[in-house]
Amino acid sequence: MEINQQVATALGFPKPAFTSVEHERRWLCRNVPRERIVHTEAIVDLYVTGSRLRLREARPIGGGPAKLRFSRKADVDTRTRLITSIYLTEEEFAVLAASLPGVQIRKLRHRLQSPPHVALHVDEFQGALAGLIMVEAECSTADLLAALPMPDFAAREVTDDPRFTGGDLVRNGRPKDLEQGATTE
C-alpha cells in the first residue's frame, strides 16, 4: 500500500526512504498456543512521555544478542502505521534508558509458525497487565492483512479498539471492562 506523502509528512515522516509501513491486526487470546512457538523474547518497552517514541529492549529467551532500538510510530489508520527505527548498541541503549522519562510495558513475545508473508506474534503481558494475551498479525500488504482469518486460538478482534494499542495500555492500563482472563466477551 502506498501512503500519501502529504499524510506521512503531516504525521512527521517527511522522508519515505527512512520509513517502513506496518500492516497489523490484533486479537485477544484465551491462551498461548505453545506448540506453535518458534522463538521467544523478553521485551521491555519504554513509551517516552509526551511523544510517539518507544525504546525497546528485546532479549531472546535462552540467550543470544539483544535487539535494542529506538522507534517512532504514527497511525495512518487502525491497521496501518508508519515506523522508523534506530538500532542501538548496549551503551547507547543504557544512556537513553537512564535519561528518558516514560512508562514501561513488559511482555514475553512468542513468534509463531506462520504462513508465508505473515508474521504472527503472541504477546503475554507481565506486571500490571499480567493475564492479557494478544496475538498480532503483520502482513506484507494491506490486501493480505484484510484476507487473513482470525487465528483459531484467538477470542476476539481488537484491531479497531484503541485501548489495545501499546501507547494506550501504558497510559490507561488494562481496559476496565476486561476482567482478568475475560478475553472472550
JSON list of C-alpha atoms in Angstrom, two decimals:
[
{"chain": "A", "resi": 1, "resn": "MET", "atom": "CA", "xyz": [0.00, 0.00, 0.00]},
{"chain": "A", "resi": 2, "resn": "GLU", "atom": "CA", "xyz": [1.31, 3.38, -0.93]},
{"chain": "A", "resi": 3, "resn": "ILE", "atom": "CA", "xyz": [1.00, 6.05, 1.72]},
{"chain": "A", "resi": 4, "resn": "ASN", "atom": "CA", "xyz": [0.07, 9.53, 0.58]},
{"chain": "A", "resi": 5, "resn": "GLN", "atom": "CA", "xyz": [3.21, 11.63, 1.16]},
{"chain": "A", "resi": 6, "resn": "GLN", "atom": "CA", "xyz": [1.15, 14.57, 2.46]},
{"chain": "A", "resi": 7, "resn": "VAL", "atom": "CA", "xyz": [-0.32, 12.28, 5.14]},
{"chain": "A", "resi": 8, "resn": "ALA", "atom": "CA", "xyz": [3.15, 10.93, 6.00]},
{"chain": "A", "resi": 9, "resn": "THR", "atom": "CA", "xyz": [4.58, 14.45, 6.25]},
{"chain": "A", "resi": 10, "resn": "ALA", "atom": "CA", "xyz": [1.68, 15.58, 8.46]},
{"chain": "A", "resi": 11, "resn": "LEU", "atom": "CA", "xyz": [2.46, 12.65, 10.80]},
{"chain": "A", "resi": 12, "resn": "GLY", "atom": "CA", "xyz": [6.12, 13.72, 10.96]},
{"chain": "A", "resi": 13, "resn": "PHE", "atom": "CA", "xyz": [7.60, 11.30, 8.40]},
{"chain": "A", "resi": 14, "resn": "PRO", "atom": "CA", "xyz": [8.87, 13.62, 5.61]},
{"chain": "A", "resi": 15, "resn": "LYS", "atom": "CA", "xyz": [11.39, 11.20, 4.03]},
{"chain": "A", "resi": 16, "resn": "PRO", "atom": "CA", "xyz": [9.85, 7.93, 2.84]},
{"chain": "A", "resi": 17, "resn": "ALA", "atom": "CA", "xyz": [13.32, 6.38, 2.40]},
{"chain": "A", "resi": 18, "resn": "PHE", "atom": "CA", "xyz": [13.62, 6.07, 6.19]},
{"chain": "A", "resi": 19, "resn": "THR", "atom": "CA", "xyz": [10.08, 4.95, 6.90]},
{"chain": "A", "resi": 20, "resn": "SER", "atom": "CA", "xyz": [8.54, 1.46, 6.98]},
{"chain": "A", "resi": 21, "resn": "VAL", "atom": "CA", "xyz": [4.85, 0.76, 6.57]},
{"chain": "A", "resi": 22, "resn": "GLU", "atom": "CA", "xyz": [3.43, -1.74, 9.05]},
{"chain": "A", "resi": 23, "resn": "HIS", "atom": "CA", "xyz": [0.15, -3.58, 8.30]},
{"chain": "A", "resi": 24, "resn": "GLU", "atom": "CA", "xyz": [-1.16, -5.14, 11.51]},
{"chain": "A", "resi": 25, "resn": "ARG", "atom": "CA", "xyz": [-4.24, -6.66, 13.16]},
{"chain": "A", "resi": 26, "resn": "ARG", "atom": "CA", "xyz": [-4.70, -7.70, 16.83]},
{"chain": "A", "resi": 27, "resn": "TRP", "atom": "CA", "xyz": [-6.84, -10.24, 18.67]},
{"chain": "A", "resi": 28, "resn": "LEU", "atom": "CA", "xyz": [-7.30, -11.13, 22.33]},
{"chain": "A", "resi": 29, "resn": "CYS", "atom": "CA", "xyz": [-6.43, -14.74, 23.16]},
{"chain": "A", "resi": 30, "resn": "ARG", "atom": "CA", "xyz": [-7.55, -17.23, 25.75]},
{"chain": "A", "resi": 31, "resn": "ASN", "atom": "CA", "xyz": [-4.09, -18.81, 25.92]},
{"chain": "A", "resi": 32, "resn": "VAL", "atom": "CA", "xyz": [-0.71, -19.06, 24.21]},
{"chain": "A", "resi": 33, "resn": "PRO", "atom": "CA", "xyz": [-0.52, -21.82, 21.57]},
{"chain": "A", "resi": 34, "resn": "ARG", "atom": "CA", "xyz": [2.80, -23.10, 22.95]},
{"chain": "A", "resi": 35, "resn": "GLU", "atom": "CA", "xyz": [3.08, -25.93, 20.41]},
{"chain": "A", "resi": 36, "resn": "ARG", "atom": "CA", "xyz": [3.41, -23.31, 17.61]},
{"chain": "A", "resi": 37, "resn": "ILE", "atom": "CA", "xyz": [6.17, -21.19, 19.21]},
{"chain": "A", "resi": 38, "resn": "VAL", "atom": "CA", "xyz": [9.41, -20.97, 17.25]},
{"chain": "A", "resi": 39, "resn": "HIS", "atom": "CA", "xyz": [11.13, -18.18, 19.24]},
{"chain": "A", "resi": 40, "resn": "THR", "atom": "CA", "xyz": [10.51, -16.15, 22.43]},
{"chain": "A", "resi": 41, "resn": "GLU", "atom": "CA", "xyz": [11.87, -12.80, 23.54]},
{"chain": "A", "resi": 42, "resn": "ALA", "atom": "CA", "xyz": [11.51, -10.89, 26.80]},
{"chain": "A", "resi": 43, "resn": "ILE", "atom": "CA", "xyz": [10.54, -7.36, 25.79]},
{"chain": "A", "resi": 44, "resn": "VAL", "atom": "CA", "xyz": [10.65, -4.17, 27.80]},
{"chain": "A", "resi": 45, "resn": "ASP", "atom": "CA", "xyz": [9.17, -1.16, 26.02]},
{"chain": "A", "resi": 46, "resn": "LEU", "atom": "CA", "xyz": [9.67, 2.34, 27.40]},
{"chain": "A", "resi": 47, "resn": "TYR", "atom": "CA", "xyz": [7.00, 4.65, 25.99]},
{"chain": "A", "resi": 48, "resn": "VAL", "atom": "CA", "xyz": [8.55, 8.12, 26.17]},
{"chain": "A", "resi": 49, "resn": "THR", "atom": "CA", "xyz": [6.32, 10.66, 27.88]},
{"chain": "A", "resi": 50, "resn": "GLY", "atom": "CA", "xyz": [4.74, 13.26, 25.60]},
{"chain": "A", "resi": 51, "resn": "SER", "atom": "CA", "xyz": [5.84, 11.63, 22.34]},
{"chain": "A", "resi": 52, "resn": "ARG", "atom": "CA", "xyz": [5.34, 8.82, 19.83]},
{"chain": "A", "resi": 53, "resn": "LEU", "atom": "CA", "xyz": [8.78, 7.45, 20.74]},
{"chain": "A", "resi": 54, "resn": "ARG", "atom": "CA", "xyz": [9.46, 4.00, 22.14]},
{"chain": "A", "resi": 55, "resn": "LEU", "atom": "CA", "xyz": [12.70, 2.49, 23.44]},
{"chain": "A", "resi": 56, "resn": "ARG", "atom": "CA", "xyz": [12.62, -1.31, 23.05]},
{"chain": "A", "resi": 57, "resn": "GLU", "atom": "CA", "xyz": [14.80, -3.97, 24.62]},
{"chain": "A", "resi": 58, "resn": "ALA", "atom": "CA", "xyz": [14.14, -7.43, 23.15]},
{"chain": "A", "resi": 59, "resn": "ARG", "atom": "CA", "xyz": [16.23, -10.21, 24.69]},
{"chain": "A", "resi": 60, "resn": "PRO", "atom": "CA", "xyz": [15.91, -13.76, 23.34]},
{"chain": "A", "resi": 61, "resn": "ILE", "atom": "CA", "xyz": [14.94, -16.32, 25.98]},
{"chain": "A", "resi": 62, "resn": "GLY", "atom": "CA", "xyz": [17.74, -18.86, 26.13]},
{"chain": "A", "resi": 63, "resn": "GLY", "atom": "CA", "xyz": [20.46, -16.39, 25.16]},
{"chain": "A", "resi": 64, "resn": "GLY", "atom": "CA", "xyz": [21.70, -14.54, 22.15]},
{"chain": "A", "resi": 65, "resn": "PRO", "atom": "CA", "xyz": [22.21, -10.87, 21.37]},
{"chain": "A", "resi": 66, "resn": "ALA", "atom": "CA", "xyz": [19.51, -8.39, 22.30]},
{"chain": "A", "resi": 67, "resn": "LYS", "atom": "CA", "xyz": [17.75, -6.24, 19.72]},
{"chain": "A", "resi": 68, "resn": "LEU", "atom": "CA", "xyz": [17.85, -2.70, 21.08]},
{"chain": "A", "resi": 69, "resn": "ARG", "atom": "CA", "xyz": [16.09, 0.06, 19.18]},
{"chain": "A", "resi": 70, "resn": "PHE", "atom": "CA", "xyz": [14.60, 3.50, 19.42]},
{"chain": "A", "resi": 71, "resn": "SER", "atom": "CA", "xyz": [11.45, 3.84, 17.31]},
{"chain": "A", "resi": 72, "resn": "ARG", "atom": "CA", "xyz": [8.84, 6.34, 16.33]},
{"chain": "A", "resi": 73, "resn": "LYS", "atom": "CA", "xyz": [5.38, 5.23, 15.19]},
{"chain": "A", "resi": 74, "resn": "ALA", "atom": "CA", "xyz": [2.30, 7.02, 13.90]},
{"chain": "A", "resi": 75, "resn": "ASP", "atom": "CA", "xyz": [-1.02, 5.51, 12.88]},
{"chain": "A", "resi": 76, "resn": "VAL", "atom": "CA", "xyz": [-2.33, 6.21, 9.39]},
{"chain": "A", "resi": 77, "resn": "ASP", "atom": "CA", "xyz": [-5.42, 4.18, 10.34]},
{"chain": "A", "resi": 78, "resn": "THR", "atom": "CA", "xyz": [-6.15, 1.31, 12.77]},
{"chain": "A", "resi": 79, "resn": "ARG", "atom": "CA", "xyz": [-4.39, -1.25, 10.54]},
{"chain": "A", "resi": 80, "resn": "THR", "atom": "CA", "xyz": [-1.58, 0.82, 9.04]},
{"chain": "A", "resi": 81, "resn": "ARG", "atom": "CA", "xyz": [1.21, 2.69, 10.73]},
{"chain": "A", "resi": 82, "resn": "LEU", "atom": "CA", "xyz": [4.43, 4.37, 9.79]},
{"chain": "A", "resi": 83, "resn": "ILE", "atom": "CA", "xyz": [7.54, 3.46, 11.72]},
{"chain": "A", "resi": 84, "resn": "THR", "atom": "CA", "xyz": [11.18, 4.41, 11.74]},
{"chain": "A", "resi": 85, "resn": "SER", "atom": "CA", "xyz": [13.82, 2.86, 13.99]},
{"chain": "A", "resi": 86, "resn": "ILE", "atom": "CA", "xyz": [17.42, 3.32, 15.03]},
{"chain": "A", "resi": 87, "resn": "TYR", "atom": "CA", "xyz": [19.23, 0.21, 16.22]},
{"chain": "A", "resi": 88, "resn": "LEU", "atom": "CA", "xyz": [21.44, 0.81, 19.25]},
{"chain": "A", "resi": 89, "resn": "THR", "atom": "CA", "xyz": [24.47, -0.64, 20.98]},
{"chain": "A", "resi": 90, "resn": "GLU", "atom": "CA", "xyz": [24.17, -1.71, 24.63]},
{"chain": "A", "resi": 91, "resn": "GLU", "atom": "CA", "xyz": [25.99, 1.51, 25.65]},
{"chain": "A", "resi": 92, "resn": "GLU", "atom": "CA", "xyz": [23.72, 3.78, 23.61]},
{"chain": "A", "resi": 93, "resn": "PHE", "atom": "CA", "xyz": [20.65, 1.95, 24.91]},
{"chain": "A", "resi": 94, "resn": "ALA", "atom": "CA", "xyz": [21.82, 2.39, 28.53]},
{"chain": "A", "resi": 95, "resn": "VAL", "atom": "CA", "xyz": [22.26, 6.16, 28.04]},
{"chain": "A", "resi": 96, "resn": "LEU", "atom": "CA", "xyz": [18.73, 6.57, 26.64]},
{"chain": "A", "resi": 97, "resn": "ALA", "atom": "CA", "xyz": [17.12, 4.21, 29.15]},
{"chain": "A", "resi": 98, "resn": "ALA", "atom": "CA", "xyz": [18.64, 6.16, 32.05]},
{"chain": "A", "resi": 99, "resn": "SER", "atom": "CA", "xyz": [17.67, 9.58, 30.75]},
{"chain": "A", "resi": 100, "resn": "LEU", "atom": "CA", "xyz": [14.28, 9.33, 29.05]},
{"chain": "A", "resi": 101, "resn": "PRO", "atom": "CA", "xyz": [11.07, 9.85, 31.04]},
{"chain": "A", "resi": 102, "resn": "GLY", "atom": "CA", "xyz": [8.34, 7.34, 30.37]},
{"chain": "A", "resi": 103, "resn": "VAL", "atom": "CA", "xyz": [6.38, 4.28, 31.39]},
{"chain": "A", "resi": 104, "resn": "GLN", "atom": "CA", "xyz": [7.33, 0.67, 30.72]},
{"chain": "A", "resi": 105, "resn": "ILE", "atom": "CA", "xyz": [5.42, -2.34, 29.50]},
{"chain": "A", "resi": 106, "resn": "ARG", "atom": "CA", "xyz": [6.90, -5.82, 29.96]},
{"chain": "A", "resi": 107, "resn": "LYS", "atom": "CA", "xyz": [5.89, -8.86, 27.98]},
{"chain": "A", "resi": 108, "resn": "LEU", "atom": "CA", "xyz": [7.02, -12.13, 26.53]},
{"chain": "A", "resi": 109, "resn": "ARG", "atom": "CA", "xyz": [6.70, -12.13, 22.75]},
{"chain": "A", "resi": 110, "resn": "HIS", "atom": "CA", "xyz": [6.30, -15.55, 21.16]},
{"chain": "A", "resi": 111, "resn": "ARG", "atom": "CA", "xyz": [6.89, -15.76, 17.41]},
{"chain": "A", "resi": 112, "resn": "LEU", "atom": "CA", "xyz": [4.68, -18.49, 15.95]},
{"chain": "A", "resi": 113, "resn": "GLN", "atom": "CA", "xyz": [4.89, -20.69, 12.89]},
{"chain": "A", "resi": 114, "resn": "SER", "atom": "CA", "xyz": [3.12, -18.61, 10.26]},
{"chain": "A", "resi": 115, "resn": "PRO", "atom": "CA", "xyz": [2.01, -18.79, 6.64]},
{"chain": "A", "resi": 116, "resn": "PRO", "atom": "CA", "xyz": [4.17, -17.03, 4.01]},
{"chain": "A", "resi": 117, "resn": "HIS", "atom": "CA", "xyz": [4.10, -13.20, 4.10]},
{"chain": "A", "resi": 118, "resn": "VAL", "atom": "CA", "xyz": [2.50, -13.21, 7.57]},
{"chain": "A", "resi": 119, "resn": "ALA", "atom": "CA", "xyz": [4.21, -12.81, 10.95]},
{"chain": "A", "resi": 120, "resn": "LEU", "atom": "CA", "xyz": [2.23, -13.98, 13.98]},
{"chain": "A", "resi": 121, "resn": "HIS", "atom": "CA", "xyz": [3.38, -12.90, 17.45]},
{"chain": "A", "resi": 122, "resn": "VAL", "atom": "CA", "xyz": [1.65, -13.64, 20.73]},
{"chain": "A", "resi": 123, "resn": "ASP", "atom": "CA", "xyz": [2.30, -11.09, 23.47]},
{"chain": "A", "resi": 124, "resn": "GLU", "atom": "CA", "xyz": [1.98, -12.42, 27.01]},
{"chain": "A", "resi": 125, "resn": "PHE", "atom": "CA", "xyz": [1.91, -9.29, 29.16]},
{"chain": "A", "resi": 126, "resn": "GLN", "atom": "CA", "xyz": [3.52, -9.11, 32.60]},
{"chain": "A", "resi": 127, "resn": "GLY", "atom": "CA", "xyz": [3.28, -6.83, 35.63]},
{"chain": "A", "resi": 128, "resn": "ALA", "atom": "CA", "xyz": [0.11, -4.73, 35.88]},
{"chain": "A", "resi": 129, "resn": "LEU", "atom": "CA", "xyz": [-1.10, -6.19, 32.56]},
{"chain": "A", "resi": 130, "resn": "ALA", "atom": "CA", "xyz": [-0.49, -9.84, 33.56]},
{"chain": "A", "resi": 131, "resn": "GLY", "atom": "CA", "xyz": [-3.14, -12.14, 32.17]},
{"chain": "A", "resi": 132, "resn": "LEU", "atom": "CA", "xyz": [-3.60, -10.07, 29.00]},
{"chain": "A", "resi": 133, "resn": "ILE", "atom": "CA", "xyz": [-2.66, -12.14, 25.94]},
{"chain": "A", "resi": 134, "resn": "MET", "atom": "CA", "xyz": [-2.84, -10.74, 22.42]},
{"chain": "A", "resi": 135, "resn": "VAL", "atom": "CA", "xyz": [-1.85, -12.07, 19.03]},
{"chain": "A", "resi": 136, "resn": "GLU", "atom": "CA", "xyz": [-0.64, -9.63, 16.38]},
{"chain": "A", "resi": 137, "resn": "ALA", "atom": "CA", "xyz": [-0.52, -10.42, 12.69]},
{"chain": "A", "resi": 138, "resn": "GLU", "atom": "CA", "xyz": [1.74, -8.40, 10.45]},
{"chain": "A", "resi": 139, "resn": "CYS", "atom": "CA", "xyz": [1.40, -8.84, 6.69]},
{"chain": "A", "resi": 140, "resn": "SER", "atom": "CA", "xyz": [3.46, -7.59, 3.80]},
{"chain": "A", "resi": 141, "resn": "THR", "atom": "CA", "xyz": [0.42, -5.94, 2.17]},
{"chain": "A", "resi": 142, "resn": "ALA", "atom": "CA", "xyz": [-2.91, -4.48, 3.24]},
{"chain": "A", "resi": 143, "resn": "ASP", "atom": "CA", "xyz": [-4.74, -6.95, 0.96]},
{"chain": "A", "resi": 144, "resn": "LEU", "atom": "CA", "xyz": [-3.12, -9.96, 2.66]},
{"chain": "A", "resi": 145, "resn": "LEU", "atom": "CA", "xyz": [-3.97, -8.47, 6.04]},
{"chain": "A", "resi": 146, "resn": "ALA", "atom": "CA", "xyz": [-7.63, -7.93, 5.11]},
{"chain": "A", "resi": 147, "resn": "ALA", "atom": "CA", "xyz": [-7.95, -11.52, 3.87]},
{"chain": "A", "resi": 148, "resn": "LEU", "atom": "CA", "xyz": [-6.34, -13.04, 6.97]},
{"chain": "A", "resi": 149, "resn": "PRO", "atom": "CA", "xyz": [-8.81, -15.06, 9.07]},
{"chain": "A", "resi": 150, "resn": "MET", "atom": "CA", "xyz": [-8.86, -14.79, 12.84]},
{"chain": "A", "resi": 151, "resn": "PRO", "atom": "CA", "xyz": [-6.36, -17.29, 14.32]},
{"chain": "A", "resi": 152, "resn": "ASP", "atom": "CA", "xyz": [-8.08, -20.39, 15.70]},
{"chain": "A", "resi": 153, "resn": "PHE", "atom": "CA", "xyz": [-6.74, -19.73, 19.21]},
{"chain": "A", "resi": 154, "resn": "ALA", "atom": "CA", "xyz": [-7.93, -16.09, 19.30]},
{"chain": "A", "resi": 155, "resn": "ALA", "atom": "CA", "xyz": [-11.09, -14.99, 21.09]},
{"chain": "A", "resi": 156, "resn": "ARG", "atom": "CA", "xyz": [-11.99, -11.62, 19.54]},
{"chain": "A", "resi": 157, "resn": "GLU", "atom": "CA", "xyz": [-10.50, -8.96, 17.31]},
{"chain": "A", "resi": 158, "resn": "VAL", "atom": "CA", "xyz": [-9.42, -5.68, 18.92]},
{"chain": "A", "resi": 159, "resn": "THR", "atom": "CA", "xyz": [-7.65, -4.06, 15.95]},
{"chain": "A", "resi": 160, "resn": "ASP", "atom": "CA", "xyz": [-10.14, -1.20, 15.83]},
{"chain": "A", "resi": 161, "resn": "ASP", "atom": "CA", "xyz": [-10.21, -0.72, 19.62]},
{"chain": "A", "resi": 162, "resn": "PRO", "atom": "CA", "xyz": [-7.54, 1.88, 20.51]},
{"chain": "A", "resi": 163, "resn": "ARG", "atom": "CA", "xyz": [-7.49, 0.67, 24.14]},
{"chain": "A", "resi": 164, "resn": "PHE", "atom": "CA", "xyz": [-5.39, -2.29, 22.99]},
{"chain": "A", "resi": 165, "resn": "THR", "atom": "CA", "xyz": [-2.50, -0.32, 21.47]},
{"chain": "A", "resi": 166, "resn": "GLY", "atom": "CA", "xyz": [0.76, -0.24, 23.40]},
{"chain": "A", "resi": 167, "resn": "GLY", "atom": "CA", "xyz": [0.52, 3.51, 23.95]},
{"chain": "A", "resi": 168, "resn": "ASP", "atom": "CA", "xyz": [-3.00, 3.30, 25.38]},
{"chain": "A", "resi": 169, "resn": "LEU", "atom": "CA", "xyz": [-2.20, 0.27, 27.56]},
{"chain": "A", "resi": 170, "resn": "VAL", "atom": "CA", "xyz": [0.79, 2.09, 29.06]},
{"chain": "A", "resi": 171, "resn": "ARG", "atom": "CA", "xyz": [-1.26, 5.25, 29.75]},
{"chain": "A", "resi": 172, "resn": "ASN", "atom": "CA", "xyz": [-4.51, 3.67, 30.94]},
{"chain": "A", "resi": 173, "resn": "GLY", "atom": "CA", "xyz": [-3.73, 0.08, 31.88]},
{"chain": "A", "resi": 174, "resn": "ARG", "atom": "CA", "xyz": [-5.98, -2.88, 31.29]},
{"chain": "A", "resi": 175, "resn": "PRO", "atom": "CA", "xyz": [-9.38, -1.83, 29.90]},
{"chain": "A", "resi": 176, "resn": "LYS", "atom": "CA", "xyz": [-11.84, -1.63, 32.80]},
{"chain": "A", "resi": 177, "resn": "ASP", "atom": "CA", "xyz": [-14.46, -3.82, 31.11]},
{"chain": "A", "resi": 178, "resn": "LEU", "atom": "CA", "xyz": [-11.91, -6.59, 30.57]},
{"chain": "A", "resi": 179, "resn": "GLU", "atom": "CA", "xyz": [-11.75, -8.66, 33.74]},
{"chain": "A", "resi": 180, "resn": "GLN", "atom": "CA", "xyz": [-8.73, -10.86, 34.43]},
{"chain": "A", "resi": 181, "resn": "GLY", "atom": "CA", "xyz": [-8.89, -13.69, 31.92]},
{"chain": "A", "resi": 182, "resn": "ALA", "atom": "CA", "xyz": [-12.14, -12.46, 30.32]},
{"chain": "A", "resi": 183, "resn": "THR", "atom": "CA", "xyz": [-10.94, -12.24, 26.72]},
{"chain": "A", "resi": 184, "resn": "THR", "atom": "CA", "xyz": [-13.93, -13.83, 25.01]},
{"chain": "A", "resi": 185, "resn": "GLU", "atom": "CA", "xyz": [-16.62, -11.19, 25.51]}
]
